[in-house]
Coordinates of C-alpha atoms in Angstrom, one line a residue:
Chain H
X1 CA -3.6 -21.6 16.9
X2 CA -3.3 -18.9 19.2
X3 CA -7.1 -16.9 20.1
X4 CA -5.8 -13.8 19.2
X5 CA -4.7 -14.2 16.0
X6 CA -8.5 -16.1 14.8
X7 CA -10.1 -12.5 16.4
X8 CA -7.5 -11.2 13.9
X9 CA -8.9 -12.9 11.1
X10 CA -12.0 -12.5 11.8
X11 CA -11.6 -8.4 12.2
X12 CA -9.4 -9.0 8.5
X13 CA -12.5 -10.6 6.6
X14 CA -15.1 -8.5 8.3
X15 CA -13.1 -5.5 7.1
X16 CA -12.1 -6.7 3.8
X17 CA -15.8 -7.3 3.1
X18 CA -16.5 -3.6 4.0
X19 CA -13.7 -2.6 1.0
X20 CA -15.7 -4.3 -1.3
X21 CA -19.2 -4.0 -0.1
X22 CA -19.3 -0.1 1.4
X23 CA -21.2 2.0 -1.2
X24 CA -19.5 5.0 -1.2
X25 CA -15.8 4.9 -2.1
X26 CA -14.1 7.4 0.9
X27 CA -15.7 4.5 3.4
X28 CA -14.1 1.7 1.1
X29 CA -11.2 3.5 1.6
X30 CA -11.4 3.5 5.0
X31 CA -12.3 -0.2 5.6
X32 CA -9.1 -0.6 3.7
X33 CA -6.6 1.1 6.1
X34 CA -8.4 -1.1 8.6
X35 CA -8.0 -4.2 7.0
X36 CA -4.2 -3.1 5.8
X37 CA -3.1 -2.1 9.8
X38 CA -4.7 -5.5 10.9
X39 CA -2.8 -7.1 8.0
X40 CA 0.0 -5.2 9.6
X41 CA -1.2 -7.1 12.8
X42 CA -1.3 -10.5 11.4
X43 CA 2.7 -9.8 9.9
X44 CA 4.0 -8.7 13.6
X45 CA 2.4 -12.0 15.0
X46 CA 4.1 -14.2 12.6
X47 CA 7.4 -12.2 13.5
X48 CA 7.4 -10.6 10.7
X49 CA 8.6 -7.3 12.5
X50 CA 9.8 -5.2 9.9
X51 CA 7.2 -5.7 7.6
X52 CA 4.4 -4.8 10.0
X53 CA 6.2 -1.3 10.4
X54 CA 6.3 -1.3 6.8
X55 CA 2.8 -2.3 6.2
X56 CA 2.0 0.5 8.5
X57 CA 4.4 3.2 6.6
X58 CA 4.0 2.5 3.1
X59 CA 0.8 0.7 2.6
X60 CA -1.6 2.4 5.0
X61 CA 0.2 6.0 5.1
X62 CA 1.6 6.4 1.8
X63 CA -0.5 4.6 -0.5
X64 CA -3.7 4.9 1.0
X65 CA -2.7 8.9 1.2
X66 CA -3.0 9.1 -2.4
X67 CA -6.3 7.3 -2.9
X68 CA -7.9 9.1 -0.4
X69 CA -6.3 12.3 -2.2
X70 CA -7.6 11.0 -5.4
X71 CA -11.0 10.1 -4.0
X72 CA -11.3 13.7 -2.5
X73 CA -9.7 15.8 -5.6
X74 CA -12.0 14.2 -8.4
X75 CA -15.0 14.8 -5.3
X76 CA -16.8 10.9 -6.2
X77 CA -19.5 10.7 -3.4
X78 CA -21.4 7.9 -4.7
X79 CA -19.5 3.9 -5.7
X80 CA -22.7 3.7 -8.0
X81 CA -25.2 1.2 -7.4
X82 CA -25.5 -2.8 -7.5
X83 CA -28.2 -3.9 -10.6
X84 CA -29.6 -6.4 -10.4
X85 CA -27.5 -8.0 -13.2
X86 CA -24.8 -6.8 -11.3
X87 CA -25.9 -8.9 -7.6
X88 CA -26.7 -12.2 -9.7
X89 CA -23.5 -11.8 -11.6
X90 CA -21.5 -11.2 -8.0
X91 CA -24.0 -14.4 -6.3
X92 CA -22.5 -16.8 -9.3
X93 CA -18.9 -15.2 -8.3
X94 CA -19.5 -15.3 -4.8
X95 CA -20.4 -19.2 -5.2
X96 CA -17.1 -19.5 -7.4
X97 CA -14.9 -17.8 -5.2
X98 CA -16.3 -19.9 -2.2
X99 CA -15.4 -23.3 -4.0
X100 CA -12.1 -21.9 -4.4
X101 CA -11.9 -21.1 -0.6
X102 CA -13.1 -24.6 -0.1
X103 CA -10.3 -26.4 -2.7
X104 CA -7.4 -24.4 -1.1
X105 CA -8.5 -24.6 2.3
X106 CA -8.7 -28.5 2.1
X107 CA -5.6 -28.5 0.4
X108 CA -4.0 -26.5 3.0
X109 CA -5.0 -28.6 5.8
X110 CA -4.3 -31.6 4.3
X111 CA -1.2 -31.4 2.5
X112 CA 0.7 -28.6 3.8
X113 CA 0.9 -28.8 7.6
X114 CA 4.3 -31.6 6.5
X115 CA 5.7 -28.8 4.1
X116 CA 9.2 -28.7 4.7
X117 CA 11.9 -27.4 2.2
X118 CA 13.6 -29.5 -0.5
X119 CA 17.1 -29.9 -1.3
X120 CA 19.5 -27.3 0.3
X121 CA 18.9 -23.8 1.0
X122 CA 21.6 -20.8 1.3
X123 CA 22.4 -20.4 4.7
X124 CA 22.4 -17.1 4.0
X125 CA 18.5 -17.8 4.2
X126 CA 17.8 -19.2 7.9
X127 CA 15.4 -17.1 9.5
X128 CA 17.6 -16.7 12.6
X129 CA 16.1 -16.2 16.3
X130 CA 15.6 -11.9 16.0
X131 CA 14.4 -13.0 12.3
X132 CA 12.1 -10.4 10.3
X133 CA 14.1 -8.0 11.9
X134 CA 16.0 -4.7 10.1
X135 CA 19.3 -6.7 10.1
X136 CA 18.4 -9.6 8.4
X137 CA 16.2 -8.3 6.3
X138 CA 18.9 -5.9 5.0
X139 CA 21.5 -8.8 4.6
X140 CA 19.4 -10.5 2.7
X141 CA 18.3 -7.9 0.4
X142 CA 21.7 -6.4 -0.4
X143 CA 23.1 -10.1 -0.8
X144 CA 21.1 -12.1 -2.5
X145 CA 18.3 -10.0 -3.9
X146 CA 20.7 -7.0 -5.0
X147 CA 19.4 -7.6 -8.7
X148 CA 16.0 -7.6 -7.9
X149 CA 16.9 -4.4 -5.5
X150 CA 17.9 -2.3 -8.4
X151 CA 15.5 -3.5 -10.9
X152 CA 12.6 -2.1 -8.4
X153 CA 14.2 1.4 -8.6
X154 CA 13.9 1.3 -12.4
X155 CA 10.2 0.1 -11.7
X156 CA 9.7 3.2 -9.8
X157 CA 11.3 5.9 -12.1
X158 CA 8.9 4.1 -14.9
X159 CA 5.9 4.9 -12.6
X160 CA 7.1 7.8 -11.4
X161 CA 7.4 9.4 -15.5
X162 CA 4.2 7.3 -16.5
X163 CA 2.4 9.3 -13.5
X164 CA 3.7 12.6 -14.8
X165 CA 3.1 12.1 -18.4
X166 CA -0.5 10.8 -17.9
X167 CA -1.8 13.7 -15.6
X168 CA -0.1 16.6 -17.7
X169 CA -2.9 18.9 -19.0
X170 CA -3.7 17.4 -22.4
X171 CA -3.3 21.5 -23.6
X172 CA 0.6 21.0 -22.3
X173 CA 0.9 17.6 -23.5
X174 CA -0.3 18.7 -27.5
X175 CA 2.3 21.6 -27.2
X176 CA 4.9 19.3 -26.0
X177 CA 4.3 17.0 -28.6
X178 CA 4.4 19.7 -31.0
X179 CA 7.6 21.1 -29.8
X180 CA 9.2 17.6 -30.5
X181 CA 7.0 17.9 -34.2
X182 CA 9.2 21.5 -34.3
X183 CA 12.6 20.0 -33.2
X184 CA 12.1 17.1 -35.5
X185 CA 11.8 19.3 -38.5
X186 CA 14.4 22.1 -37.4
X187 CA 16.8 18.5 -37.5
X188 CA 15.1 17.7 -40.8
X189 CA 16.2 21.3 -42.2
X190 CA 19.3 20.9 -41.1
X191 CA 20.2 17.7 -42.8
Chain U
X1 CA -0.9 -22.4 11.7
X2 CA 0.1 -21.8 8.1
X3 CA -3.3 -23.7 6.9
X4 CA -5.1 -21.4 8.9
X5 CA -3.3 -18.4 7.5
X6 CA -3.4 -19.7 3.4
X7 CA -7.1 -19.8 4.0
X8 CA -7.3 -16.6 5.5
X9 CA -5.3 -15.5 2.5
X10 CA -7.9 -17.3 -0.1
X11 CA -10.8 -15.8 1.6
X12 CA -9.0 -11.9 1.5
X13 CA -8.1 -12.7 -1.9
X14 CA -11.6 -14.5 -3.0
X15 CA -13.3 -11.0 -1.5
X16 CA -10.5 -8.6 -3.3
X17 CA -11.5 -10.9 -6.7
X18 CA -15.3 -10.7 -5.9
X19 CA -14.9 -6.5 -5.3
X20 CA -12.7 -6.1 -8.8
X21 CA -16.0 -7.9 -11.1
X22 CA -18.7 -7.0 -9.1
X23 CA -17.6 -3.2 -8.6
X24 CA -17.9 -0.6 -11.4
X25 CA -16.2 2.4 -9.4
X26 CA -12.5 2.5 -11.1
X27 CA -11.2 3.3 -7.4
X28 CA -12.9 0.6 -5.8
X29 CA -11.6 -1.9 -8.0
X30 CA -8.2 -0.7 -7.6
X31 CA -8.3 -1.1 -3.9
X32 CA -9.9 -4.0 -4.7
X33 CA -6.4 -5.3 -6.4
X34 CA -4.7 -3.4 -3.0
X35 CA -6.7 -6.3 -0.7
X36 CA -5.9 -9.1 -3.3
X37 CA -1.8 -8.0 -3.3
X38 CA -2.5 -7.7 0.6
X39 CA -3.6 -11.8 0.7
X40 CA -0.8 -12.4 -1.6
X41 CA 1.5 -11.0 1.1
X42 CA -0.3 -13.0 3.9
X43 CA 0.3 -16.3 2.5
X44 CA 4.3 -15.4 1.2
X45 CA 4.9 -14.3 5.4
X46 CA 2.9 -17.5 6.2
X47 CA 5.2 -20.0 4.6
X48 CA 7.9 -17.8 5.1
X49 CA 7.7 -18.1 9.0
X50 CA 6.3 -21.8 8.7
X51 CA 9.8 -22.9 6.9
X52 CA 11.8 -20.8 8.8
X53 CA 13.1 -19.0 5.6
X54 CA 14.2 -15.6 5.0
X55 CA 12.5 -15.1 1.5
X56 CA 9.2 -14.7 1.7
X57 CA 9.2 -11.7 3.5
X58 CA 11.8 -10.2 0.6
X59 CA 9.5 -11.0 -1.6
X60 CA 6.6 -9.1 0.2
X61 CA 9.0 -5.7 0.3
X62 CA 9.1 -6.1 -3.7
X63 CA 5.1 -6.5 -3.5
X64 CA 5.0 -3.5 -1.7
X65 CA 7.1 -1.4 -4.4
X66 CA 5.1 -2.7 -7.3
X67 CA 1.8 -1.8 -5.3
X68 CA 3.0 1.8 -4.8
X69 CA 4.3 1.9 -8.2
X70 CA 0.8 0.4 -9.8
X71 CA -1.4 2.9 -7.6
X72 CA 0.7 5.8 -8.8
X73 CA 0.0 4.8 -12.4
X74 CA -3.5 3.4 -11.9
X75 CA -4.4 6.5 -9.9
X76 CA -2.9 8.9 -12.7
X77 CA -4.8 7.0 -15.3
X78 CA -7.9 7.4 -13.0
X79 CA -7.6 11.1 -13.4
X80 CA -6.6 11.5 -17.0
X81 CA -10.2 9.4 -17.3
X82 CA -12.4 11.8 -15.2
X83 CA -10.7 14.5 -17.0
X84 CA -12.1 13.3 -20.3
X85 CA -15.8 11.7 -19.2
X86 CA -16.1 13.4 -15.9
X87 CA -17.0 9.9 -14.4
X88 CA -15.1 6.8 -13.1
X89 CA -18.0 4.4 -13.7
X90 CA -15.9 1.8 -16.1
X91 CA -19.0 1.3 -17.6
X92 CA -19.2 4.8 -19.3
X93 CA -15.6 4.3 -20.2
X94 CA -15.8 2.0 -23.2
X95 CA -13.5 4.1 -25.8
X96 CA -9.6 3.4 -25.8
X97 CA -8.6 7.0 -27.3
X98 CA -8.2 10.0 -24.8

């Protein structure tokens, strides 16, 4: 276990406490591309190239674009406030969540430092010595996980209509639900 | 090295579970989700590198297209709710009908 990558993790709890903890939600956000490009960190030490440039891209540029973009079009300031219900409800969580650290974390160093895979596996599969890389990555994808590959873009057309139909202006959305009650009809007429 | 890393991954996902009930800002607990999908990812690279297998880090690219996918709907959802109770507290958002 390498120093750098416990400063790493350290930075990556620190930050991911600030997500939840910051008050106002533009800081949140920001705590959150901090903890996603150190994320991004922890990925490119465990050779997981690609997906640190990725991480990067997507996750930190793209998707944390539109929250911010949200955050600042709808002009929230404030998170609201902890209660006091609220801070002994998230103590008895916090105790909870920590027993769960505890019960995977001995687990984990128990059990799992002799995990080794069962049975055979596709060759296909071998993380080979440039693995995480574009090349095998893309092998891999457009081989074995073509199904899954496809699927995804269906995934993303659904989100990509749900996105649209739920932000049109509910003005637009009655008249375009009427037009349908008008087409409807003319179709009824007509048979 | 991969025990080190699945209980980093608990502990991120432990504070993205602790941010999604103790938080009543609608965007804050959907960024809370973000940091929980984020652990998620930690541990699947973890065991991927640890077994030397390919998978894992397939599996993290499919993540990463449901999480865009979920915070294009969640976030469109978000709006159509401020547009109707000018507030994102999910408190004050109790009634199902737009």
């Amino acid at each position: 276990m390498s120093f750098f990558a416990i400063i790493l993790s350290a930075f990556t709890v620190f930050t991911a406490l600030g997500v939840v903890l910051s008050r106002r939600p533009l800081n949140s956000a920001l705590w959150l591309v901090a903890t996603l490009f150190l994320v991004a960190g922890h990925f490119a030490y465990l050779d997981a190239h690609f997906l640190a440039v990725i991480q990067v891209m997507l996750y930190a540029g793209a998707i944390m674009v539109l929250v911010i973009f949200v955050i600042m079009l709808l002009g929230i300031r404030d998170g609201g406030e902890f209660d006091k219900v609220a801070l002994y409800k998230g103590l008895a969580v916090g105790l909870v969540l920590a027993g769960f650290v505890v019960i995977v974390g001995g687990a984990a160093l128990r059990e799992l430092e002799g995990l080794e895979l069962v049975g055979s596996t596709r060759p296909s599969s071998i993380l080979t010595a440039s693995g995480g890389g574009v090349k095998q990555i893309g092998q891999s994808m457009f081989t074995d996980f073509l199904l899954p590959f496809e699927l995804t873009s269906i995934l993303l057309l659904a989100a990509i209509v749900g996105a649209v139909v739920l932000t049109l202006e509910p003005k637009r959305l009655l008249s375009a639900g009427r037009g349908l009650e008008a087409k409807r009809r003319a179709a009824g007429a007509e048979s | 090295m991969l025990s080190h890393y699945l209980i980093l991954s608990a502990i991120v996902f432990a504070i993205g579970v602790f941010g999604v009930l103790l938080r009543r800002n609608a965007i804050i607990v959907m960024m809370s989700i973000e940091l929980m999908l984020n652990a998620v990812n930690l541990g699947f690279v973890a065991v991927s590198n640890h077994l030397g297998v390919i998978d894992g880090q397939i599996f993290v690219i499919f993540i990463m297209a449901v999480a865009a996918a979920e915070a294009a709907v969640g976030l469109a959802i978000i709006i159509a709710v401020f547009r109707n109770y000018y507030s994102v507290e999910t408190d004050e958002v109790s009634s199902l009908a737009l």
